[in-house]
Amino acid sequence: MSDFLPISGSLDGVFGAEPLHRAASSAARAAAHPGAPETTVRGADEVELSDHAVFLARLREGADVRADLVDRARLNIERGAYDSDAVIDGAIERLSRDLDLLA
């Protein structure tokens, strides 16, 4: 005996199985309710972004990268020009202000 239903779609012998009932067509619904407007009401979509996603989006929108400044900063890092607490604290404060982390 086969474990599969016949291709004809018969549900004979399947415990608890019932035939599917198709949704009424729009014409059938209109005939059942004459004079009712034929509008389809759809729910509104809603999107919520996490604070992390908003933060990442703001980073992606950032200013264009100036290669000359990046190269100069890399050179200064190699030379040790930024190896002081005052310089590092100033950079952190400016970065935080730029990212609105210090409101």
PDB file of N, CA and C in Angstrom:
ATOM      1  N   MET A   1       0.851  -1.179   0.000  1.00  0.00           N
ATOM      2  CA  MET A   1       0.000   0.000   0.000  1.00  0.00           C
ATOM      3  C   MET A   1       0.888   1.230   0.000  1.00  0.00           C
ATOM      4  N   SER A   2       0.521   2.199  -0.792  1.00  0.00           N
ATOM      5  CA  SER A   2       1.317   3.415  -0.933  1.00  0.00           C
ATOM      6  C   SER A   2       1.048   4.375   0.221  1.00  0.00           C
ATOM      7  N   ASP A   3       2.082   5.087   0.639  1.00  0.00           N
ATOM      8  CA  ASP A   3       1.930   6.089   1.694  1.00  0.00           C
ATOM      9  C   ASP A   3       1.491   7.442   1.145  1.00  0.00           C
ATOM     10  N   PHE A   4       1.276   7.525  -0.146  1.00  0.00           N
ATOM     11  CA  PHE A   4       0.930   8.798  -0.774  1.00  0.00           C
ATOM     12  C   PHE A   4      -0.533   8.827  -1.169  1.00  0.00           C
ATOM     13  N   LEU A   5      -1.116  10.008  -1.161  1.00  0.00           N
ATOM     14  CA  LEU A   5      -2.493  10.171  -1.622  1.00  0.00           C
ATOM     15  C   LEU A   5      -2.544   9.999  -3.131  1.00  0.00           C
ATOM     16  N   PRO A   6      -3.671   9.557  -3.625  1.00  0.00           N
ATOM     17  CA  PRO A   6      -3.800   9.457  -5.077  1.00  0.00           C
ATOM     18  C   PRO A   6      -3.682  10.839  -5.719  1.00  0.00           C
ATOM     19  N   ILE A   7      -3.209  10.854  -6.932  1.00  0.00           N
ATOM     20  CA  ILE A   7      -3.029  12.117  -7.644  1.00  0.00           C
ATOM     21  C   ILE A   7      -4.352  12.822  -7.870  1.00  0.00           C
ATOM     22  N   SER A   8      -5.438  12.099  -7.886  1.00  0.00           N
ATOM     23  CA  SER A   8      -6.741  12.715  -8.130  1.00  0.00           C
ATOM     24  C   SER A   8      -7.094  13.732  -7.049  1.00  0.00           C
ATOM     25  N   GLY A   9      -6.414  13.691  -5.904  1.00  0.00           N
ATOM     26  CA  GLY A   9      -6.699  14.641  -4.836  1.00  0.00           C
ATOM     27  C   GLY A   9      -7.713  14.128  -3.844  1.00  0.00           C
ATOM     28  N   SER A  10      -8.128  12.886  -3.988  1.00  0.00           N
ATOM     29  CA  SER A  10      -9.093  12.313  -3.069  1.00  0.00           C
ATOM     30  C   SER A  10      -8.494  12.223  -1.681  1.00  0.00           C
ATOM     31  N   LEU A  11      -9.300  12.513  -0.663  1.00  0.00           N
ATOM     32  CA  LEU A  11      -8.830  12.462   0.715  1.00  0.00           C
ATOM     33  C   LEU A  11      -9.387  11.256   1.457  1.00  0.00           C
ATOM     34  N   ASP A  12      -9.932  10.305   0.702  1.00  0.00           N
ATOM     35  CA  ASP A  12     -10.492   9.119   1.335  1.00  0.00           C
ATOM     36  C   ASP A  12      -9.406   8.393   2.113  1.00  0.00           C
ATOM     37  N   GLY A  13      -9.722   7.991   3.321  1.00  0.00           N
ATOM     38  CA  GLY A  13      -8.805   7.205   4.116  1.00  0.00           C
ATOM     39  C   GLY A  13      -7.804   8.014   4.917  1.00  0.00           C
ATOM     40  N   VAL A  14      -7.810   9.337   4.793  1.00  0.00           N
ATOM     41  CA  VAL A  14      -6.894  10.169   5.573  1.00  0.00           C
ATOM     42  C   VAL A  14      -7.679  10.713   6.752  1.00  0.00           C
ATOM     43  N   PHE A  15      -7.286  10.314   7.961  1.00  0.00           N
ATOM     44  CA  PHE A  15      -8.014  10.679   9.163  1.00  0.00           C
ATOM     45  C   PHE A  15      -8.008  12.188   9.374  1.00  0.00           C
ATOM     46  N   GLY A  16      -9.162  12.779   9.563  1.00  0.00           N
ATOM     47  CA  GLY A  16      -9.296  14.202   9.870  1.00  0.00           C
ATOM     48  C   GLY A  16      -9.116  15.123   8.684  1.00  0.00           C
ATOM     49  N   ALA A  17      -8.902  14.578   7.498  1.00  0.00           N
ATOM     50  CA  ALA A  17      -8.682  15.433   6.332  1.00  0.00           C
ATOM     51  C   ALA A  17     -10.013  15.903   5.783  1.00  0.00           C
ATOM     52  N   GLU A  18     -10.046  17.151   5.424  1.00  0.00           N
ATOM     53  CA  GLU A  18     -11.237  17.727   4.809  1.00  0.00           C
ATOM     54  C   GLU A  18     -10.807  18.478   3.563  1.00  0.00           C
ATOM     55  N   PRO A  19     -11.686  18.562   2.583  1.00  0.00           N
ATOM     56  CA  PRO A  19     -11.324  19.306   1.378  1.00  0.00           C
ATOM     57  C   PRO A  19     -11.169  20.796   1.699  1.00  0.00           C
ATOM     58  N   LEU A  20     -10.283  21.437   0.963  1.00  0.00           N
ATOM     59  CA  LEU A  20     -10.089  22.877   1.128  1.00  0.00           C
ATOM     60  C   LEU A  20     -11.260  23.627   0.527  1.00  0.00           C
ATOM     61  N   HIS A  21     -11.624  24.720   1.144  1.00  0.00           N
ATOM     62  CA  HIS A  21     -12.658  25.581   0.592  1.00  0.00           C
ATOM     63  C   HIS A  21     -11.973  26.817   0.053  1.00  0.00           C
ATOM     64  N   ARG A  22     -12.165  27.068  -1.184  1.00  0.00           N
ATOM     65  CA  ARG A  22     -11.527  28.219  -1.815  1.00  0.00           C
ATOM     66  C   ARG A  22     -12.242  29.497  -1.391  1.00  0.00           C
ATOM     67  N   ALA A  23     -11.476  30.572  -1.297  1.00  0.00           N
ATOM     68  CA  ALA A  23     -12.058  31.872  -0.970  1.00  0.00           C
ATOM     69  C   ALA A  23     -12.943  32.308  -2.127  1.00  0.00           C
ATOM     70  N   ALA A  24     -14.003  32.977  -1.793  1.00  0.00           N
ATOM     71  CA  ALA A  24     -14.927  33.445  -2.827  1.00  0.00           C
ATOM     72  C   ALA A  24     -14.243  34.502  -3.680  1.00  0.00           C
ATOM     73  N   SER A  25     -14.557  34.502  -4.961  1.00  0.00           N
ATOM     74  CA  SER A  25     -13.982  35.501  -5.856  1.00  0.00           C
ATOM     75  C   SER A  25     -14.581  36.864  -5.542  1.00  0.00           C
ATOM     76  N   SER A  26     -13.945  37.908  -6.028  1.00  0.00           N
ATOM     77  CA  SER A  26     -14.457  39.257  -5.776  1.00  0.00           C
ATOM     78  C   SER A  26     -15.838  39.429  -6.398  1.00  0.00           C
ATOM     79  N   ALA A  27     -16.091  38.761  -7.526  1.00  0.00           N
ATOM     80  CA  ALA A  27     -17.414  38.855  -8.154  1.00  0.00           C
ATOM     81  C   ALA A  27     -18.464  38.196  -7.264  1.00  0.00           C
ATOM     82  N   ALA A  28     -18.116  37.054  -6.659  1.00  0.00           N
ATOM     83  CA  ALA A  28     -19.064  36.367  -5.783  1.00  0.00           C
ATOM     84  C   ALA A  28     -19.327  37.195  -4.534  1.00  0.00           C
ATOM     85  N   ARG A  29     -18.280  37.839  -3.988  1.00  0.00           N
ATOM     86  CA  ARG A  29     -18.482  38.685  -2.805  1.00  0.00           C
ATOM     87  C   ARG A  29     -19.354  39.888  -3.140  1.00  0.00           C
ATOM     88  N   ALA A  30     -19.148  40.468  -4.324  1.00  0.00           N
ATOM     89  CA  ALA A  30     -19.945  41.626  -4.732  1.00  0.00           C
ATOM     90  C   ALA A  30     -21.403  41.227  -4.919  1.00  0.00           C
ATOM     91  N   ALA A  31     -21.646  40.014  -5.467  1.00  0.00           N
ATOM     92  CA  ALA A  31     -23.016  39.550  -5.662  1.00  0.00           C
ATOM     93  C   ALA A  31     -23.691  39.287  -4.323  1.00  0.00           C
ATOM     94  N   ALA A  32     -22.928  38.835  -3.334  1.00  0.00           N
ATOM     95  CA  ALA A  32     -23.493  38.545  -2.017  1.00  0.00           C
ATOM     96  C   ALA A  32     -23.829  39.820  -1.253  1.00  0.00           C
ATOM     97  N   HIS A  33     -23.146  40.915  -1.564  1.00  0.00           N
ATOM     98  CA  HIS A  33     -23.368  42.195  -0.874  1.00  0.00           C
ATOM     99  C   HIS A  33     -23.552  43.305  -1.900  1.00  0.00           C
ATOM    100  N   PRO A  34     -24.731  43.339  -2.565  1.00  0.00           N
ATOM    101  CA  PRO A  34     -24.933  44.376  -3.584  1.00  0.00           C
ATOM    102  C   PRO A  34     -24.911  45.770  -2.955  1.00  0.00           C
ATOM    103  N   GLY A  35     -24.328  46.704  -3.677  1.00  0.00           N
ATOM    104  CA  GLY A  35     -24.267  48.083  -3.207  1.00  0.00           C
ATOM    105  C   GLY A  35     -23.075  48.370  -2.316  1.00  0.00           C
ATOM    106  N   ALA A  36     -22.382  47.327  -1.888  1.00  0.00           N
ATOM    107  CA  ALA A  36     -21.196  47.546  -1.045  1.00  0.00           C
ATOM    108  C   ALA A  36     -20.036  47.980  -1.939  1.00  0.00           C
ATOM    109  N   PRO A  37     -19.241  48.912  -1.474  1.00  0.00           N
ATOM    110  CA  PRO A  37     -18.108  49.356  -2.305  1.00  0.00           C
ATOM    111  C   PRO A  37     -17.098  48.226  -2.477  1.00  0.00           C
ATOM    112  N   GLU A  38     -16.480  48.188  -3.647  1.00  0.00           N
ATOM    113  CA  GLU A  38     -15.497  47.152  -3.945  1.00  0.00           C
ATOM    114  C   GLU A  38     -14.103  47.672  -3.612  1.00  0.00           C
ATOM    115  N   THR A  39     -13.829  47.801  -2.359  1.00  0.00           N
ATOM    116  CA  THR A  39     -12.503  48.264  -1.950  1.00  0.00           C
ATOM    117  C   THR A  39     -11.813  47.163  -1.168  1.00  0.00           C
ATOM    118  N   THR A  40     -10.548  47.161  -1.272  1.00  0.00           N
ATOM    119  CA  THR A  40      -9.746  46.217  -0.513  1.00  0.00           C
ATOM    120  C   THR A  40      -9.018  46.999   0.564  1.00  0.00           C
ATOM    121  N   VAL A  41      -9.237  46.620   1.785  1.00  0.00           N
ATOM    122  CA  VAL A  41      -8.575  47.294   2.896  1.00  0.00           C
ATOM    123  C   VAL A  41      -7.351  46.474   3.272  1.00  0.00           C
ATOM    124  N   ARG A  42      -6.230  47.127   3.269  1.00  0.00           N
ATOM    125  CA  ARG A  42      -4.987  46.448   3.622  1.00  0.00           C
ATOM    126  C   ARG A  42      -4.413  47.097   4.864  1.00  0.00           C
ATOM    127  N   GLY A  43      -3.779  46.316   5.663  1.00  0.00           N
ATOM    128  CA  GLY A  43      -3.124  46.844   6.853  1.00  0.00           C
ATOM    129  C   GLY A  43      -1.903  47.667   6.463  1.00  0.00           C
ATOM    130  N   ALA A  44      -1.566  48.610   7.284  1.00  0.00           N
ATOM    131  CA  ALA A  44      -0.394  49.435   7.023  1.00  0.00           C
ATOM    132  C   ALA A  44       0.864  48.703   7.475  1.00  0.00           C
ATOM    133  N   ASP A  45       1.901  48.802   6.663  1.00  0.00           N
ATOM    134  CA  ASP A  45       3.179  48.221   7.047  1.00  0.00           C
ATOM    135  C   ASP A  45       3.874  49.157   8.020  1.00  0.00           C
ATOM    136  N   GLU A  46       4.620  48.585   8.910  1.00  0.00           N
ATOM    137  CA  GLU A  46       5.330  49.386   9.902  1.00  0.00           C
ATOM    138  C   GLU A  46       6.729  48.809  10.076  1.00  0.00           C
ATOM    139  N   VAL A  47       7.706  49.692  10.141  1.00  0.00           N
ATOM    140  CA  VAL A  47       9.091  49.273  10.315  1.00  0.00           C
ATOM    141  C   VAL A  47       9.656  49.967  11.535  1.00  0.00           C
ATOM    142  N   GLU A  48      10.311  49.214  12.384  1.00  0.00           N
ATOM    143  CA  GLU A  48      10.988  49.788  13.546  1.00  0.00           C
ATOM    144  C   GLU A  48      12.467  49.451  13.433  1.00  0.00           C
ATOM    145  N   LEU A  49      13.301  50.481  13.525  1.00  0.00           N
ATOM    146  CA  LEU A  49      14.736  50.285  13.445  1.00  0.00           C
ATOM    147  C   LEU A  49      15.346  50.387  14.830  1.00  0.00           C
ATOM    148  N   SER A  50      16.277  49.524  15.110  1.00  0.00           N
ATOM    149  CA  SER A  50      16.958  49.580  16.402  1.00  0.00           C
ATOM    150  C   SER A  50      17.893  50.783  16.429  1.00  0.00           C
ATOM    151  N   ASP A  51      18.273  51.184  17.619  1.00  0.00           N
ATOM    152  CA  ASP A  51      19.226  52.284  17.758  1.00  0.00           C
ATOM    153  C   ASP A  51      20.534  51.941  17.057  1.00  0.00           C
ATOM    154  N   HIS A  52      20.911  50.679  17.127  1.00  0.00           N
ATOM    155  CA  HIS A  52      22.150  50.234  16.482  1.00  0.00           C
ATOM    156  C   HIS A  52      22.047  50.397  14.962  1.00  0.00           C
ATOM    157  N   ALA A  53      20.922  50.038  14.370  1.00  0.00           N
ATOM    158  CA  ALA A  53      20.735  50.171  12.927  1.00  0.00           C
ATOM    159  C   ALA A  53      20.756  51.631  12.508  1.00  0.00           C
ATOM    160  N   VAL A  54      20.132  52.494  13.298  1.00  0.00           N
ATOM    161  CA  VAL A  54      20.135  53.931  13.002  1.00  0.00           C
ATOM    162  C   VAL A  54      21.564  54.461  13.063  1.00  0.00           C
ATOM    163  N   PHE A  55      22.316  54.036  14.075  1.00  0.00           N
ATOM    164  CA  PHE A  55      23.706  54.461  14.227  1.00  0.00           C
ATOM    165  C   PHE A  55      24.533  54.032  13.015  1.00  0.00           C
ATOM    166  N   LEU A  56      24.381  52.783  12.574  1.00  0.00           N
ATOM    167  CA  LEU A  56      25.132  52.302  11.420  1.00  0.00           C
ATOM    168  C   LEU A  56      24.744  53.047  10.148  1.00  0.00           C
ATOM    169  N   ALA A  57      23.477  53.374   9.993  1.00  0.00           N
ATOM    170  CA  ALA A  57      23.032  54.132   8.823  1.00  0.00           C
ATOM    171  C   ALA A  57      23.672  55.516   8.815  1.00  0.00           C
ATOM    172  N   ARG A  58      23.757  56.140   9.991  1.00  0.00           N
ATOM    173  CA  ARG A  58      24.385  57.458  10.077  1.00  0.00           C
ATOM    174  C   ARG A  58      25.864  57.380   9.731  1.00  0.00           C
ATOM    175  N   LEU A  59      26.523  56.302  10.124  1.00  0.00           N
ATOM    176  CA  LEU A  59      27.933  56.137   9.773  1.00  0.00           C
ATOM    177  C   LEU A  59      28.107  56.002   8.264  1.00  0.00           C
ATOM    178  N   ARG A  60      27.203  55.277   7.623  1.00  0.00           N
ATOM    179  CA  ARG A  60      27.290  55.085   6.169  1.00  0.00           C
ATOM    180  C   ARG A  60      27.040  56.382   5.412  1.00  0.00           C
ATOM    181  N   GLU A  61      26.241  57.272   5.991  1.00  0.00           N
ATOM    182  CA  GLU A  61      25.935  58.547   5.344  1.00  0.00           C
ATOM    183  C   GLU A  61      27.039  59.575   5.558  1.00  0.00           C
ATOM    184  N   GLY A  62      28.058  59.211   6.286  1.00  0.00           N
ATOM    185  CA  GLY A  62      29.117  60.139   6.673  1.00  0.00           C
ATOM    186  C   GLY A  62      29.720  60.889   5.500  1.00  0.00           C
ATOM    187  N   ALA A  63      30.531  61.862   5.841  1.00  0.00           N
ATOM    188  CA  ALA A  63      31.173  62.702   4.834  1.00  0.00           C
ATOM    189  C   ALA A  63      32.106  61.864   3.963  1.00  0.00           C
ATOM    190  N   ASP A  64      32.403  62.415   2.803  1.00  0.00           N
ATOM    191  CA  ASP A  64      33.329  61.744   1.900  1.00  0.00           C
ATOM    192  C   ASP A  64      34.699  61.624   2.561  1.00  0.00           C
ATOM    193  N   VAL A  65      35.395  60.561   2.259  1.00  0.00           N
ATOM    194  CA  VAL A  65      36.714  60.322   2.830  1.00  0.00           C
ATOM    195  C   VAL A  65      37.741  61.134   2.045  1.00  0.00           C
ATOM    196  N   ARG A  66      38.519  61.886   2.771  1.00  0.00           N
ATOM    197  CA  ARG A  66      39.591  62.659   2.138  1.00  0.00           C
ATOM    198  C   ARG A  66      40.890  61.882   2.300  1.00  0.00           C
ATOM    199  N   ALA A  67      41.361  61.324   1.205  1.00  0.00           N
ATOM    200  CA  ALA A  67      42.535  60.452   1.228  1.00  0.00           C
ATOM    201  C   ALA A  67      43.765  61.175   1.751  1.00  0.00           C
ATOM    202  N   ASP A  68      43.899  62.471   1.447  1.00  0.00           N
ATOM    203  CA  ASP A  68      45.078  63.202   1.911  1.00  0.00           C
ATOM    204  C   ASP A  68      45.121  63.289   3.437  1.00  0.00           C
ATOM    205  N   LEU A  69      43.948  63.505   4.058  1.00  0.00           N
ATOM    206  CA  LEU A  69      43.909  63.564   5.521  1.00  0.00           C
ATOM    207  C   LEU A  69      44.146  62.194   6.150  1.00  0.00           C
ATOM    208  N   VAL A  70      43.619  61.160   5.523  1.00  0.00           N
ATOM    209  CA  VAL A  70      43.824  59.804   6.030  1.00  0.00           C
ATOM    210  C   VAL A  70      45.306  59.447   5.967  1.00  0.00           C
ATOM    211  N   ASP A  71      45.952  59.782   4.854  1.00  0.00           N
ATOM    212  CA  ASP A  71      47.384  59.493   4.712  1.00  0.00           C
ATOM    213  C   ASP A  71      48.207  60.253   5.751  1.00  0.00           C
ATOM    214  N   ARG A  72      47.852  61.520   5.979  1.00  0.00           N
ATOM    215  CA  ARG A  72      48.571  62.317   6.975  1.00  0.00           C
ATOM    216  C   ARG A  72      48.380  61.733   8.379  1.00  0.00           C
ATOM    217  N   ALA A  73      47.154  61.309   8.692  1.00  0.00           N
ATOM    218  CA  ALA A  73      46.882  60.718  10.007  1.00  0.00           C
ATOM    219  C   ALA A  73      47.660  59.416  10.186  1.00  0.00           C
ATOM    220  N   ARG A  74      47.722  58.601   9.148  1.00  0.00           N
ATOM    221  CA  ARG A  74      48.490  57.349   9.230  1.00  0.00           C
ATOM    222  C   ARG A  74      49.968  57.622   9.492  1.00  0.00           C
ATOM    223  N   LEU A  75      50.496  58.617   8.813  1.00  0.00           N
ATOM    224  CA  LEU A  75      51.897  58.981   9.004  1.00  0.00           C
ATOM    225  C   LEU A  75      52.141  59.461  10.437  1.00  0.00           C
ATOM    226  N   ASN A  76      51.225  60.290  10.954  1.00  0.00           N
ATOM    227  CA  ASN A  76      51.357  60.776  12.333  1.00  0.00           C
ATOM    228  C   ASN A  76      51.240  59.639  13.350  1.00  0.00           C
ATOM    229  N   ILE A  77      50.403  58.660  13.062  1.00  0.00           N
ATOM    230  CA  ILE A  77      50.276  57.504  13.958  1.00  0.00           C
ATOM    231  C   ILE A  77      51.590  56.724  13.981  1.00  0.00           C
ATOM    232  N   GLU A  78      52.168  56.514  12.794  1.00  0.00           N
ATOM    233  CA  GLU A  78      53.445  55.796  12.717  1.00  0.00           C
ATOM    234  C   GLU A  78      54.549  56.534  13.474  1.00  0.00           C
ATOM    235  N   ARG A  79      54.520  57.855  13.436  1.00  0.00           N
ATOM    236  CA  ARG A  79      55.538  58.673  14.104  1.00  0.00           C
ATOM    237  C   ARG A  79      55.294  58.784  15.607  1.00  0.00           C
ATOM    238  N   GLY A  80      54.100  58.383  16.062  1.00  0.00           N
ATOM    239  CA  GLY A  80      53.788  58.478  17.488  1.00  0.00           C
ATOM    240  C   GLY A  80      53.277  59.841  17.912  1.00  0.00           C
ATOM    241  N   ALA A  81      52.835  60.651  16.939  1.00  0.00           N
ATOM    242  CA  ALA A  81      52.378  62.011  17.237  1.00  0.00           C
ATOM    243  C   ALA A  81      51.107  62.030  18.084  1.00  0.00           C
ATOM    244  N   TYR A  82      50.354  60.962  18.074  1.00  0.00           N
ATOM    245  CA  TYR A  82      49.086  60.937  18.813  1.00  0.00           C
ATOM    246  C   TYR A  82      49.186  60.164  20.126  1.00  0.00           C
ATOM    247  N   ASP A  83      50.397  59.813  20.531  1.00  0.00           N
ATOM    248  CA  ASP A  83      50.573  58.998  21.734  1.00  0.00           C
ATOM    249  C   ASP A  83      50.562  59.835  23.011  1.00  0.00           C
ATOM    250  N   SER A  84      49.501  60.589  23.201  1.00  0.00           N
ATOM    251  CA  SER A  84      49.343  61.325  24.464  1.00  0.00           C
ATOM    252  C   SER A  84      47.869  61.282  24.853  1.00  0.00           C
ATOM    253  N   ASP A  85      47.621  61.257  26.138  1.00  0.00           N
ATOM    254  CA  ASP A  85      46.240  61.183  26.630  1.00  0.00           C
ATOM    255  C   ASP A  85      45.418  62.381  26.180  1.00  0.00           C
ATOM    256  N   ALA A  86      46.016  63.565  26.129  1.00  0.00           N
ATOM    257  CA  ALA A  86      45.280  64.771  25.741  1.00  0.00           C
ATOM    258  C   ALA A  86      44.806  64.677  24.294  1.00  0.00           C
ATOM    259  N   VAL A  87      45.661  64.194  23.408  1.00  0.00           N
ATOM    260  CA  VAL A  87      45.291  64.062  21.995  1.00  0.00           C
ATOM    261  C   VAL A  87      44.196  63.009  21.842  1.00  0.00           C
ATOM    262  N   ILE A  88      44.345  61.890  22.511  1.00  0.00           N
ATOM    263  CA  ILE A  88      43.354  60.810  22.417  1.00  0.00           C
ATOM    264  C   ILE A  88      42.020  61.258  23.002  1.00  0.00           C
ATOM    265  N   ASP A  89      42.032  61.923  24.158  1.00  0.00           N
ATOM    266  CA  ASP A  89      40.788  62.417  24.765  1.00  0.00           C
ATOM    267  C   ASP A  89      40.094  63.421  23.857  1.00  0.00           C
ATOM    268  N   GLY A  90      40.866  64.310  23.235  1.00  0.00           N
ATOM    269  CA  GLY A  90      40.287  65.293  22.308  1.00  0.00           C
ATOM    270  C   GLY A  90      39.652  64.625  21.104  1.00  0.00           C
ATOM    271  N   ALA A  91      40.326  63.609  20.567  1.00  0.00           N
ATOM    272  CA  ALA A  91      39.783  62.889  19.411  1.00  0.00           C
ATOM    273  C   ALA A  91      38.494  62.165  19.772  1.00  0.00           C
ATOM    274  N   ILE A  92      38.466  61.555  20.945  1.00  0.00           N
ATOM    275  CA  ILE A  92      37.257  60.850  21.391  1.00  0.00           C
ATOM    276  C   ILE A  92      36.105  61.831  21.576  1.00  0.00           C
ATOM    277  N   GLU A  93      36.385  62.982  22.154  1.00  0.00           N
ATOM    278  CA  GLU A  93      35.325  63.970  22.366  1.00  0.00           C
ATOM    279  C   GLU A  93      34.782  64.490  21.039  1.00  0.00           C
ATOM    280  N   ARG A  94      35.668  64.788  20.080  1.00  0.00           N
ATOM    281  CA  ARG A  94      35.204  65.279  18.772  1.00  0.00           C
ATOM    282  C   ARG A  94      34.398  64.204  18.038  1.00  0.00           C
ATOM    283  N   LEU A  95      34.862  62.971  18.092  1.00  0.00           N
ATOM    284  CA  LEU A  95      34.136  61.877  17.442  1.00  0.00           C
ATOM    285  C   LEU A  95      32.765  61.691  18.079  1.00  0.00           C
ATOM    286  N   SER A  96      32.706  61.736  19.399  1.00  0.00           N
ATOM    287  CA  SER A  96      31.421  61.592  20.101  1.00  0.00           C
ATOM    288  C   SER A  96      30.475  62.722  19.727  1.00  0.00           C
ATOM    289  N   ARG A  97      31.003  63.928  19.627  1.00  0.00           N
ATOM    290  CA  ARG A  97      30.171  65.079  19.246  1.00  0.00           C
ATOM    291  C   ARG A  97      29.673  64.910  17.809  1.00  0.00           C
ATOM    292  N   ASP A  98      30.560  64.471  16.913  1.00  0.00           N
ATOM    293  CA  ASP A  98      30.171  64.264  15.515  1.00  0.00           C
ATOM    294  C   ASP A  98      29.078  63.216  15.378  1.00  0.00           C
ATOM    295  N   LEU A  99      29.099  62.226  16.241  1.00  0.00           N
ATOM    296  CA  LEU A  99      28.105  61.152  16.183  1.00  0.00           C
ATOM    297  C   LEU A  99      26.924  61.406  17.113  1.00  0.00           C
ATOM    298  N   ASP A 100      26.860  62.584  17.677  1.00  0.00           N
ATOM    299  CA  ASP A 100      25.778  62.978  18.598  1.00  0.00           C
ATOM    300  C   ASP A 100      25.665  62.046  19.795  1.00  0.00           C
ATOM    301  N   LEU A 101      26.775  61.514  20.246  1.00  0.00           N
ATOM    302  CA  LEU A 101      26.736  60.658  21.426  1.00  0.00           C
ATOM    303  C   LEU A 101      26.770  61.488  22.706  1.00  0.00           C
ATOM    304  N   LEU A 102      27.258  62.719  22.600  1.00  0.00           N
ATOM    305  CA  LEU A 102      27.250  63.635  23.742  1.00  0.00           C
ATOM    306  C   LEU A 102      26.171  64.675  23.486  1.00  0.00           C
ATOM    307  N   ALA A 103      24.969  64.371  23.861  1.00  0.00           N
ATOM    308  CA  ALA A 103      23.850  65.279  23.571  1.00  0.00           C
ATOM    309  C   ALA A 103      23.759  66.390  24.585  1.00  0.00           C
TER     310      ALA A 103
END
